[in-house]
Amino acid sequence: MSNDRPSDQDRPNLEQGAAPNTGGQGKYPPGYDPVTHTYTPPIGPDGRPIYPPGYDPATHTFKRPEPSSAAAGCPVDHEHRHEYQHVPPALDADGDRRTMIVTGASRGIGHSIVRKFADEGWRIITISRHAFARNSCPWEAGPEDHVQCDLGDREQVPLAIIDIKRRIGQGKLHALVNNAGISPKGPAGERLNSLTTPMYTWMQVFHVNLLAPILLAKGLFDELKAGHGSVVNITSVVGTRVHPFAGAAYATSKAALTALTREMANDFAPHGIRVNAIAPGEIITDILSPGTEEKFLPLIPMKRLGRPEEVAELVHFLCSEASSYITGEQININGGQLL
Ligand SMILES: NC(=O)c1ccc[n+]([C@@H]2O[C@H](COP(=O)([O-])OP(=O)(O)OC[C@H]3O[C@@H](n4cnc5c(N)ncnc54)[C@H](OP(=O)(O)O)[C@@H]3O)[C@@H](O)[C@H]2O)c1
């Protein structure tokens, strides 16, 4: 899963100074919220934000220090070490390891989702077109649990399902996050509207953004049922109104995914599987078009773009017991963009 961009993988330096917002544990820099993994910098006397060492304001990431549990004040528990990071595995009520699938995990929102769930001790099976890249994906079992698949290829998706079933081995699937999505532009980067979108593009977009989610959920139905699983479909703010950058095929595929979420929730609920959607607004990832910030900051009441890790927190909520009676919902995460 190669990625040339700086990833959102990195957390603040645990060796840094006092942390007024973390109970004075001294683990996090001021302004960092370890619950949401977000960072709001303090403002200096000149009115400019003050960033701590290692923080990159362009990508909202910290350069990760060398992992050292002892330095963070946590003794290493060798008995509960597992293949991702040195956190205890997340177990379900039967004592089975919580297992999930995330599509499009190589960068952006998907990458943040994997980091969040890895930190929580889940086993994560990832899907994307590219091979696993050790240098940008710090979860240990990645190469063994990565499925290389083009979700736009109707012949590859069934093969990926067979591969995943083999990996799970008639076990449980506790979550399926349909995150991969594409938003093609014209040759000069222009928006493709309903008159200018080529037929091939319509079909490719709908296969990746709409059909792959239902093919995966249906193909892995038995495993999801066994795990009382949660399906989360990543839709978009563009499903409800015309957007200056997102094209007609993308927007309509996301609107259809919202409708599919509703249908799936109704059909899967009797089998103990919840299905919900998350509709992000403008989140800082590769998918954004140049000029997004200039265009949208005046329109977003919170006056900033969203961060992938903020979406990941919401995905985790929808895959946890905390949301056990929520199904068929779409939750917006957009800083108030639709108000
Ligand atoms: N960022 C936003 O502002 C925003 C707003 C609304 C909704 N969303 C939605 O959020 C989801 C994640 O978006 P993002 O911003 O994180 O996008 P991104 O940075 O462009 O990442 C897209 C991911 O999808 C994978 N992918 C793309 N085509 C694929 C294919 N044919 N088969 C398998 N994997 C494929 C990519 O991996 P490979 O290249 O390795 O295949 C990559 O990991 C998408 O569904 C997007 O529509 C994003």
Tab-separated table of C-alpha atoms and ligand atoms in Angstrom:
chain	number	residue	atom	x	y	z
A	1	MET	CA	0.000	0.000	0.000
A	2	SER	CA	2.395	2.633	-1.148
A	3	ASN	CA	1.941	6.260	-0.320
A	4	ASP	CA	4.243	9.115	-1.131
A	5	ARG	CA	2.345	11.626	0.960
A	6	PRO	CA	3.095	11.997	4.628
A	7	SER	CA	0.648	9.725	6.387
A	8	ASP	CA	-1.578	10.554	9.309
A	9	GLN	CA	0.032	7.758	11.203
A	10	ASP	CA	2.069	9.762	13.590
A	11	ARG	CA	1.154	10.803	17.055
A	12	PRO	CA	2.693	13.545	19.147
A	13	ASN	CA	5.992	12.948	20.788
A	14	LEU	CA	5.269	11.318	24.105
A	15	GLU	CA	8.403	12.838	25.529
A	16	GLN	CA	7.122	16.364	25.076
A	17	GLY	CA	6.184	18.818	27.759
A	18	ALA	CA	3.385	19.250	30.218
A	19	ALA	CA	-0.142	18.715	28.992
A	20	PRO	CA	-2.748	20.909	30.600
A	21	ASN	CA	-5.562	19.082	28.809
A	22	THR	CA	-4.489	15.558	29.742
A	23	GLY	CA	-4.553	15.674	33.479
A	24	GLY	CA	-0.925	16.777	33.685
A	25	GLN	CA	0.436	13.382	32.689
A	26	GLY	CA	3.159	15.094	30.689
A	27	LYS	CA	2.609	12.759	27.731
A	28	TYR	CA	1.122	15.092	25.163
A	29	PRO	CA	1.790	18.607	23.961
A	30	PRO	CA	-0.684	21.362	24.838
A	31	GLY	CA	-3.672	21.320	22.531
A	32	TYR	CA	-3.527	17.610	21.747
A	33	ASP	CA	-6.607	15.571	22.634
A	34	PRO	CA	-5.628	11.924	23.141
A	35	VAL	CA	-9.255	10.805	22.989
A	36	THR	CA	-9.941	12.108	19.492
A	37	HIS	CA	-6.269	12.258	18.426
A	38	THR	CA	-6.818	15.784	17.220
A	39	TYR	CA	-4.702	18.812	17.808
A	40	THR	CA	-5.716	22.446	18.208
A	41	PRO	CA	-2.621	24.618	18.518
A	42	PRO	CA	-2.467	27.447	21.038
A	43	ILE	CA	-2.354	30.922	19.486
A	44	GLY	CA	0.759	33.051	20.073
A	45	PRO	CA	0.899	36.790	20.809
A	46	ASP	CA	1.275	37.490	17.086
A	47	GLY	CA	-2.025	35.735	16.435
A	48	ARG	CA	-0.339	32.786	14.716
A	49	PRO	CA	-0.647	29.177	15.906
A	50	ILE	CA	2.271	27.763	17.897
A	51	TYR	CA	3.192	24.286	16.706
A	52	PRO	CA	5.302	21.924	18.820
A	53	PRO	CA	8.430	20.246	17.436
A	54	GLY	CA	7.635	17.450	15.010
A	55	TYR	CA	4.216	18.800	14.008
A	56	ASP	CA	3.494	19.397	10.325
A	57	PRO	CA	0.622	21.902	9.943
A	58	ALA	CA	0.200	21.025	6.271
A	59	THR	CA	-0.738	17.419	7.008
A	60	HIS	CA	-1.728	17.749	10.680
A	61	THR	CA	0.669	14.959	11.634
A	62	PHE	CA	3.414	14.483	14.153
A	63	LYS	CA	6.687	12.791	13.419
A	64	ARG	CA	6.454	9.620	15.425
A	65	PRO	CA	9.105	9.005	18.071
A	66	GLU	CA	10.772	5.628	18.325
A	67	PRO	CA	8.199	3.440	20.087
A	68	SER	CA	9.113	2.932	23.711
A	69	SER	CA	6.472	1.694	26.097
A	70	ALA	CA	8.796	2.162	29.002
A	71	ALA	CA	9.380	5.794	28.028
A	72	ALA	CA	5.610	6.326	27.905
A	73	GLY	CA	5.350	4.965	31.418
A	74	CYS	CA	3.677	1.683	30.399
A	75	PRO	CA	5.382	-1.586	31.228
A	76	VAL	CA	5.370	-4.000	28.276
A	77	ASP	CA	2.956	-6.860	28.838
A	78	HIS	CA	4.619	-9.718	26.977
A	79	GLU	CA	1.701	-12.065	27.552
A	80	HIS	CA	-0.698	-9.800	25.657
A	81	ARG	CA	1.645	-8.684	22.894
A	82	HIS	CA	0.072	-9.277	19.523
A	83	GLU	CA	0.845	-8.800	15.915
A	84	TYR	CA	-0.103	-5.135	15.495
A	85	GLN	CA	1.126	-2.827	18.183
A	86	HIS	CA	1.842	-3.640	21.749
A	87	VAL	CA	-1.731	-3.280	22.969
A	88	PRO	CA	-3.968	-6.050	24.268
A	89	PRO	CA	-6.173	-7.618	21.572
A	90	ALA	CA	-9.786	-6.444	21.455
A	91	LEU	CA	-12.019	-9.421	22.245
A	92	ASP	CA	-15.744	-9.953	21.788
A	93	ALA	CA	-18.076	-11.420	24.426
A	94	ASP	CA	-16.956	-14.956	23.487
A	95	GLY	CA	-13.311	-14.069	23.853
A	96	ASP	CA	-12.679	-14.031	20.086
A	97	ARG	CA	-10.416	-11.419	18.578
A	98	ARG	CA	-12.352	-8.564	16.978
A	99	THR	CA	-11.698	-8.618	13.239
A	100	MET	CA	-12.516	-6.057	10.594
A	101	ILE	CA	-12.085	-5.329	6.905
A	102	VAL	CA	-11.229	-1.844	5.687
A	103	THR	CA	-11.199	-1.039	1.982
A	104	GLY	CA	-8.938	1.742	0.726
A	105	ALA	CA	-6.640	1.603	3.716
A	106	SER	CA	-3.449	2.728	2.009
A	107	ARG	CA	-3.922	6.436	2.620
A	108	GLY	CA	-6.323	9.139	3.721
A	109	ILE	CA	-9.345	8.227	5.803
A	110	GLY	CA	-8.812	4.474	5.424
A	111	HIS	CA	-5.273	4.721	6.728
A	112	SER	CA	-6.508	6.601	9.807
A	113	ILE	CA	-9.216	3.992	10.366
A	114	VAL	CA	-6.599	1.231	10.423
A	115	ARG	CA	-4.432	3.153	12.841
A	116	LYS	CA	-7.352	3.763	15.177
A	117	PHE	CA	-8.518	0.153	15.222
A	118	ALA	CA	-4.944	-1.180	15.462
A	119	ASP	CA	-4.482	1.000	18.529
A	120	GLU	CA	-7.660	-0.571	19.920
A	121	GLY	CA	-6.299	-4.087	19.390
A	122	TRP	CA	-8.388	-5.224	16.426
A	123	ARG	CA	-7.182	-7.599	13.719
A	124	ILE	CA	-7.512	-5.699	10.469
A	125	ILE	CA	-7.687	-7.054	6.941
A	126	THR	CA	-7.032	-4.329	4.403
A	127	ILE	CA	-7.991	-4.057	0.744
A	128	SER	CA	-6.593	-1.763	-1.916
A	129	ARG	CA	-5.098	-1.943	-5.372
A	130	HIS	CA	-1.492	-1.535	-4.311
A	131	ALA	CA	0.737	-3.919	-2.392
A	132	PHE	CA	1.335	-3.379	1.297
A	133	ALA	CA	4.055	-0.796	1.981
A	134	ARG	CA	5.889	-1.488	5.204
A	135	ASN	CA	7.391	2.005	5.407
A	136	SER	CA	4.076	3.858	5.488
A	137	CYS	CA	1.867	1.301	7.264
A	138	PRO	CA	3.091	0.654	10.784
A	139	TRP	CA	0.726	-2.131	11.794
A	140	GLU	CA	2.722	-5.309	12.105
A	141	ALA	CA	0.503	-7.968	10.532
A	142	GLY	CA	-0.179	-5.831	7.482
A	143	PRO	CA	1.460	-7.845	4.701
A	144	GLU	CA	-0.197	-11.088	5.812
A	145	ASP	CA	-3.607	-9.454	6.142
A	146	HIS	CA	-3.568	-7.271	3.056
A	147	VAL	CA	-5.652	-8.232	0.024
A	148	GLN	CA	-4.618	-6.608	-3.230
A	149	CYS	CA	-7.747	-6.053	-5.266
A	150	ASP	CA	-9.143	-3.545	-7.729
A	151	LEU	CA	-12.673	-2.999	-6.437
A	152	GLY	CA	-13.567	-1.608	-9.857
A	153	ASP	CA	-12.978	-4.996	-11.458
A	154	ARG	CA	-15.988	-7.281	-11.261
A	155	GLU	CA	-13.817	-10.362	-11.674
A	156	GLN	CA	-11.394	-9.468	-8.899
A	157	VAL	CA	-13.978	-8.775	-6.181
A	158	PRO	CA	-15.294	-12.369	-5.911
A	159	LEU	CA	-11.703	-13.630	-5.766
A	160	ALA	CA	-10.959	-11.169	-2.965
A	161	ILE	CA	-13.973	-12.473	-1.040
A	162	ILE	CA	-12.679	-16.037	-1.354
A	163	ASP	CA	-9.265	-14.865	-0.174
A	164	ILE	CA	-10.782	-13.071	2.836
A	165	LYS	CA	-12.911	-16.078	3.778
A	166	ARG	CA	-9.773	-18.187	3.754
A	167	ARG	CA	-7.992	-15.693	5.998
A	168	ILE	CA	-10.886	-15.551	8.465
A	169	GLY	CA	-11.233	-19.339	8.349
A	170	GLN	CA	-14.974	-19.674	9.084
A	171	GLY	CA	-14.477	-17.213	11.922
A	172	LYS	CA	-16.264	-14.001	12.756
A	173	LEU	CA	-16.180	-10.639	11.080
A	174	HIS	CA	-17.052	-7.851	13.512
A	175	ALA	CA	-16.843	-4.919	11.097
A	176	LEU	CA	-16.708	-4.119	7.401
A	177	VAL	CA	-15.799	-0.558	6.508
A	178	ASN	CA	-16.497	0.268	2.875
A	179	ASN	CA	-14.188	3.241	2.615
A	180	ALA	CA	-12.503	2.989	-0.801
A	181	GLY	CA	-13.847	5.524	-3.238
A	182	ILE	CA	-12.841	7.273	-6.441
A	183	SER	CA	-13.713	10.701	-7.763
A	184	PRO	CA	-12.384	10.972	-11.336
A	185	LYS	CA	-11.738	14.282	-13.034
A	186	GLY	CA	-11.353	15.244	-16.697
A	187	PRO	CA	-7.980	15.310	-18.504
A	188	ALA	CA	-7.240	18.836	-17.287
A	189	GLY	CA	-8.484	18.168	-13.766
A	190	GLU	CA	-11.899	19.582	-14.551
A	191	ARG	CA	-15.163	18.502	-12.962
A	192	LEU	CA	-17.032	15.840	-14.955
A	193	ASN	CA	-20.714	16.699	-15.067
A	194	SER	CA	-23.650	14.587	-16.202
A	195	LEU	CA	-23.068	15.574	-19.839
A	196	THR	CA	-19.299	15.135	-19.950
A	197	THR	CA	-18.755	11.935	-17.936
A	198	PRO	CA	-17.731	9.060	-20.231
A	199	MET	CA	-19.696	5.825	-19.934
A	200	TYR	CA	-16.653	3.857	-18.801
A	201	THR	CA	-16.146	6.337	-15.954
A	202	TRP	CA	-19.764	6.005	-14.826
A	203	MET	CA	-19.364	2.239	-14.665
A	204	GLN	CA	-16.007	2.311	-12.914
A	205	VAL	CA	-17.155	4.820	-10.291
A	206	PHE	CA	-20.329	2.910	-9.569
A	207	HIS	CA	-18.435	-0.366	-9.276
A	208	VAL	CA	-15.921	0.947	-6.748
A	209	ASN	CA	-18.198	3.282	-4.795
A	210	LEU	CA	-21.510	1.395	-4.804
A	211	LEU	CA	-21.294	-2.202	-6.011
A	212	ALA	CA	-18.151	-3.257	-4.136
A	213	PRO	CA	-19.734	-2.420	-0.740
A	214	ILE	CA	-22.765	-4.638	-1.321
A	215	LEU	CA	-20.717	-7.390	-2.996
A	216	LEU	CA	-18.370	-7.525	0.000
A	217	ALA	CA	-21.186	-7.364	2.569
A	218	LYS	CA	-23.180	-10.050	0.790
A	219	GLY	CA	-20.150	-12.220	0.137
A	220	LEU	CA	-19.110	-12.040	3.794
A	221	PHE	CA	-22.629	-12.235	5.198
A	222	ASP	CA	-22.049	-15.462	7.178
A	223	GLU	CA	-18.937	-14.074	8.823
A	224	LEU	CA	-20.670	-10.772	9.636
A	225	LYS	CA	-23.641	-12.610	11.084
A	226	ALA	CA	-21.375	-14.785	13.249
A	227	GLY	CA	-19.656	-11.640	14.550
A	228	HIS	CA	-22.865	-9.579	15.061
A	229	GLY	CA	-21.002	-7.245	12.762
A	230	SER	CA	-21.255	-3.599	11.908
A	231	VAL	CA	-21.044	-2.353	8.328
A	232	VAL	CA	-20.002	1.257	7.806
A	233	ASN	CA	-20.321	2.792	4.348
A	234	ILE	CA	-18.385	5.999	3.729
A	235	THR	CA	-20.689	8.212	1.679
A	236	SER	CA	-20.231	11.965	1.174
A	237	VAL	CA	-21.635	15.428	1.627
A	238	VAL	CA	-21.889	15.562	-2.174
A	239	GLY	CA	-24.712	13.016	-2.144
A	240	THR	CA	-27.177	15.749	-1.259
A	241	ARG	CA	-26.136	18.784	-3.319
A	242	VAL	CA	-24.091	19.792	-6.361
A	243	HIS	CA	-20.430	20.289	-5.503
A	244	PRO	CA	-17.967	22.531	-7.380
A	245	PHE	CA	-15.309	19.797	-7.713
A	246	ALA	CA	-16.920	16.374	-7.252
A	247	GLY	CA	-18.347	15.001	-10.485
A	248	ALA	CA	-21.824	13.761	-11.339
A	249	ALA	CA	-20.881	10.066	-11.263
A	250	TYR	CA	-19.204	10.398	-7.874
A	251	ALA	CA	-22.088	12.396	-6.381
A	252	THR	CA	-24.763	10.050	-7.638
A	253	SER	CA	-22.807	6.965	-6.554
A	254	LYS	CA	-22.594	8.397	-3.043
A	255	ALA	CA	-26.299	9.244	-3.000
A	256	ALA	CA	-26.972	5.670	-4.092
A	257	LEU	CA	-24.686	4.367	-1.332
A	258	THR	CA	-26.744	6.319	1.189
A	259	ALA	CA	-29.881	4.651	-0.143
A	260	LEU	CA	-28.142	1.282	-0.175
A	261	THR	CA	-27.208	1.781	3.483
A	262	ARG	CA	-30.880	2.163	4.324
A	263	GLU	CA	-31.850	-0.942	2.331
A	264	MET	CA	-29.033	-3.025	3.800
A	265	ALA	CA	-29.834	-1.906	7.339
A	266	ASN	CA	-33.376	-3.152	6.888
A	267	ASP	CA	-32.316	-6.468	5.376
A	268	PHE	CA	-29.354	-7.214	7.630
A	269	ALA	CA	-30.915	-6.158	10.959
A	270	PRO	CA	-32.845	-9.418	11.523
A	271	HIS	CA	-29.492	-11.198	11.304
A	272	GLY	CA	-27.884	-9.064	13.997
A	273	ILE	CA	-25.845	-6.939	11.596
A	274	ARG	CA	-26.000	-3.144	11.809
A	275	VAL	CA	-25.409	-0.984	8.726
A	276	ASN	CA	-24.707	2.736	8.911
A	277	ALA	CA	-23.100	5.451	6.803
A	278	ILE	CA	-20.767	8.326	7.497
A	279	ALA	CA	-20.948	11.334	5.176
A	280	PRO	CA	-17.736	13.370	5.392
A	281	GLY	CA	-17.473	16.952	4.205
A	282	GLU	CA	-14.055	18.273	3.173
A	283	ILE	CA	-11.417	16.063	4.816
A	284	ILE	CA	-7.700	16.610	4.210
A	285	THR	CA	-6.711	13.711	1.914
A	286	ASP	CA	-5.475	13.084	-1.633
A	287	ILE	CA	-9.026	13.053	-2.941
A	288	LEU	CA	-9.513	16.807	-2.444
A	289	SER	CA	-9.124	19.044	-5.474
A	290	PRO	CA	-6.708	21.973	-5.498
A	291	GLY	CA	-8.487	25.079	-4.236
A	292	THR	CA	-10.762	23.235	-1.808
A	293	GLU	CA	-9.524	25.177	1.193
A	294	GLU	CA	-9.968	28.597	-0.440
A	295	LYS	CA	-13.399	27.682	-1.735
A	296	PHE	CA	-14.807	26.021	1.344
A	297	LEU	CA	-13.315	27.675	4.411
A	298	PRO	CA	-15.690	30.644	4.097
A	299	LEU	CA	-18.608	28.199	3.842
A	300	ILE	CA	-17.715	25.963	6.782
A	301	PRO	CA	-18.888	27.393	10.120
A	302	MET	CA	-15.990	25.714	11.954
A	303	LYS	CA	-13.565	27.465	9.565
A	304	ARG	CA	-11.315	24.486	8.968
A	305	LEU	CA	-11.192	21.306	6.932
A	306	GLY	CA	-11.677	17.962	8.671
A	307	ARG	CA	-8.953	15.488	9.573
A	308	PRO	CA	-8.992	11.803	8.644
A	309	GLU	CA	-8.551	10.761	12.272
A	310	GLU	CA	-11.779	12.555	13.176
A	311	VAL	CA	-13.642	10.330	10.721
A	312	ALA	CA	-11.823	7.280	12.117
A	313	GLU	CA	-13.140	8.039	15.605
A	314	LEU	CA	-16.687	8.054	14.268
A	315	VAL	CA	-16.143	4.769	12.434
A	316	HIS	CA	-14.898	3.246	15.671
A	317	PHE	CA	-17.994	4.468	17.501
A	318	LEU	CA	-20.244	2.830	14.892
A	319	CYS	CA	-18.323	-0.444	15.233
A	320	SER	CA	-18.470	-0.454	19.026
A	321	GLU	CA	-21.034	-1.439	21.634
A	322	ALA	CA	-21.595	2.274	22.263
A	323	SER	CA	-23.731	2.348	19.096
A	324	SER	CA	-25.440	-1.032	19.593
A	325	TYR	CA	-28.973	0.288	18.834
A	326	ILE	CA	-28.060	2.464	15.844
A	327	THR	CA	-28.703	1.159	12.367
A	328	GLY	CA	-29.741	2.649	9.028
A	329	GLU	CA	-28.356	6.060	9.951
A	330	GLN	CA	-26.076	8.390	8.070
A	331	ILE	CA	-23.948	10.622	10.277
A	332	ASN	CA	-22.580	13.838	8.792
A	333	ILE	CA	-19.077	14.960	9.741
A	334	ASN	CA	-18.433	18.283	8.042
A	335	GLY	CA	-17.833	21.139	10.480
A	336	GLY	CA	-21.347	22.440	9.843
A	337	GLN	CA	-20.960	22.673	6.056
A	338	LEU	CA	-24.635	21.947	5.399
A	339	LEU	CA	-26.072	24.321	7.973
B	1	LIG	N1	-11.539	13.348	1.730
B	1	LIG	C1	-12.739	13.871	1.652
B	1	LIG	O1	-12.893	15.085	1.748
B	1	LIG	C2	-13.946	12.995	1.484
B	1	LIG	C3	-15.197	13.610	1.533
B	1	LIG	C4	-16.333	12.823	1.395
B	1	LIG	C5	-16.223	11.466	1.223
B	1	LIG	N2	-14.996	10.883	1.167
B	1	LIG	C6	-14.955	9.446	0.961
B	1	LIG	O2	-14.103	8.847	1.931
B	1	LIG	C7	-13.521	7.685	1.372
B	1	LIG	C8	-12.018	7.767	1.551
B	1	LIG	O3	-11.576	8.905	0.844
B	1	LIG	P1	-10.113	9.515	0.980
B	1	LIG	O4	-10.287	10.975	0.933
B	1	LIG	O5	-9.378	8.897	2.096
B	1	LIG	O6	-9.539	9.046	-0.428
B	1	LIG	P2	-8.048	8.789	-0.919
B	1	LIG	O7	-7.063	9.472	-0.039
B	1	LIG	O8	-8.061	9.096	-2.371
B	1	LIG	O9	-7.901	7.211	-0.707
B	1	LIG	C9	-8.721	6.340	-1.436
B	1	LIG	C10	-8.394	4.918	-1.037
B	1	LIG	O10	-9.195	4.044	-1.825
B	1	LIG	C11	-8.358	3.072	-2.446
B	1	LIG	N3	-8.868	2.759	-3.758
B	1	LIG	C12	-9.123	3.628	-4.769
B	1	LIG	N4	-9.577	2.975	-5.849
B	1	LIG	C13	-9.614	1.664	-5.501
B	1	LIG	C14	-9.987	0.492	-6.187
B	1	LIG	N5	-10.404	0.524	-7.462
B	1	LIG	N6	-9.890	-0.687	-5.548
B	1	LIG	C15	-9.434	-0.738	-4.282
B	1	LIG	N7	-9.081	0.329	-3.574
B	1	LIG	C16	-9.161	1.523	-4.186
B	1	LIG	C17	-6.980	3.734	-2.533
B	1	LIG	O11	-5.945	2.763	-2.494
B	1	LIG	P3	-5.152	2.275	-3.795
B	1	LIG	O12	-4.846	3.504	-4.602
B	1	LIG	O13	-3.967	1.557	-3.248
B	1	LIG	O14	-6.081	1.357	-4.472
B	1	LIG	C18	-6.951	4.554	-1.254
B	1	LIG	O15	-6.511	3.762	-0.181
B	1	LIG	C19	-13.954	7.631	-0.087
B	1	LIG	O16	-15.052	6.773	-0.227
B	1	LIG	C20	-14.368	9.055	-0.380
B	1	LIG	O17	-15.323	9.126	-1.398
B	1	LIG	C21	-13.851	11.612	1.294
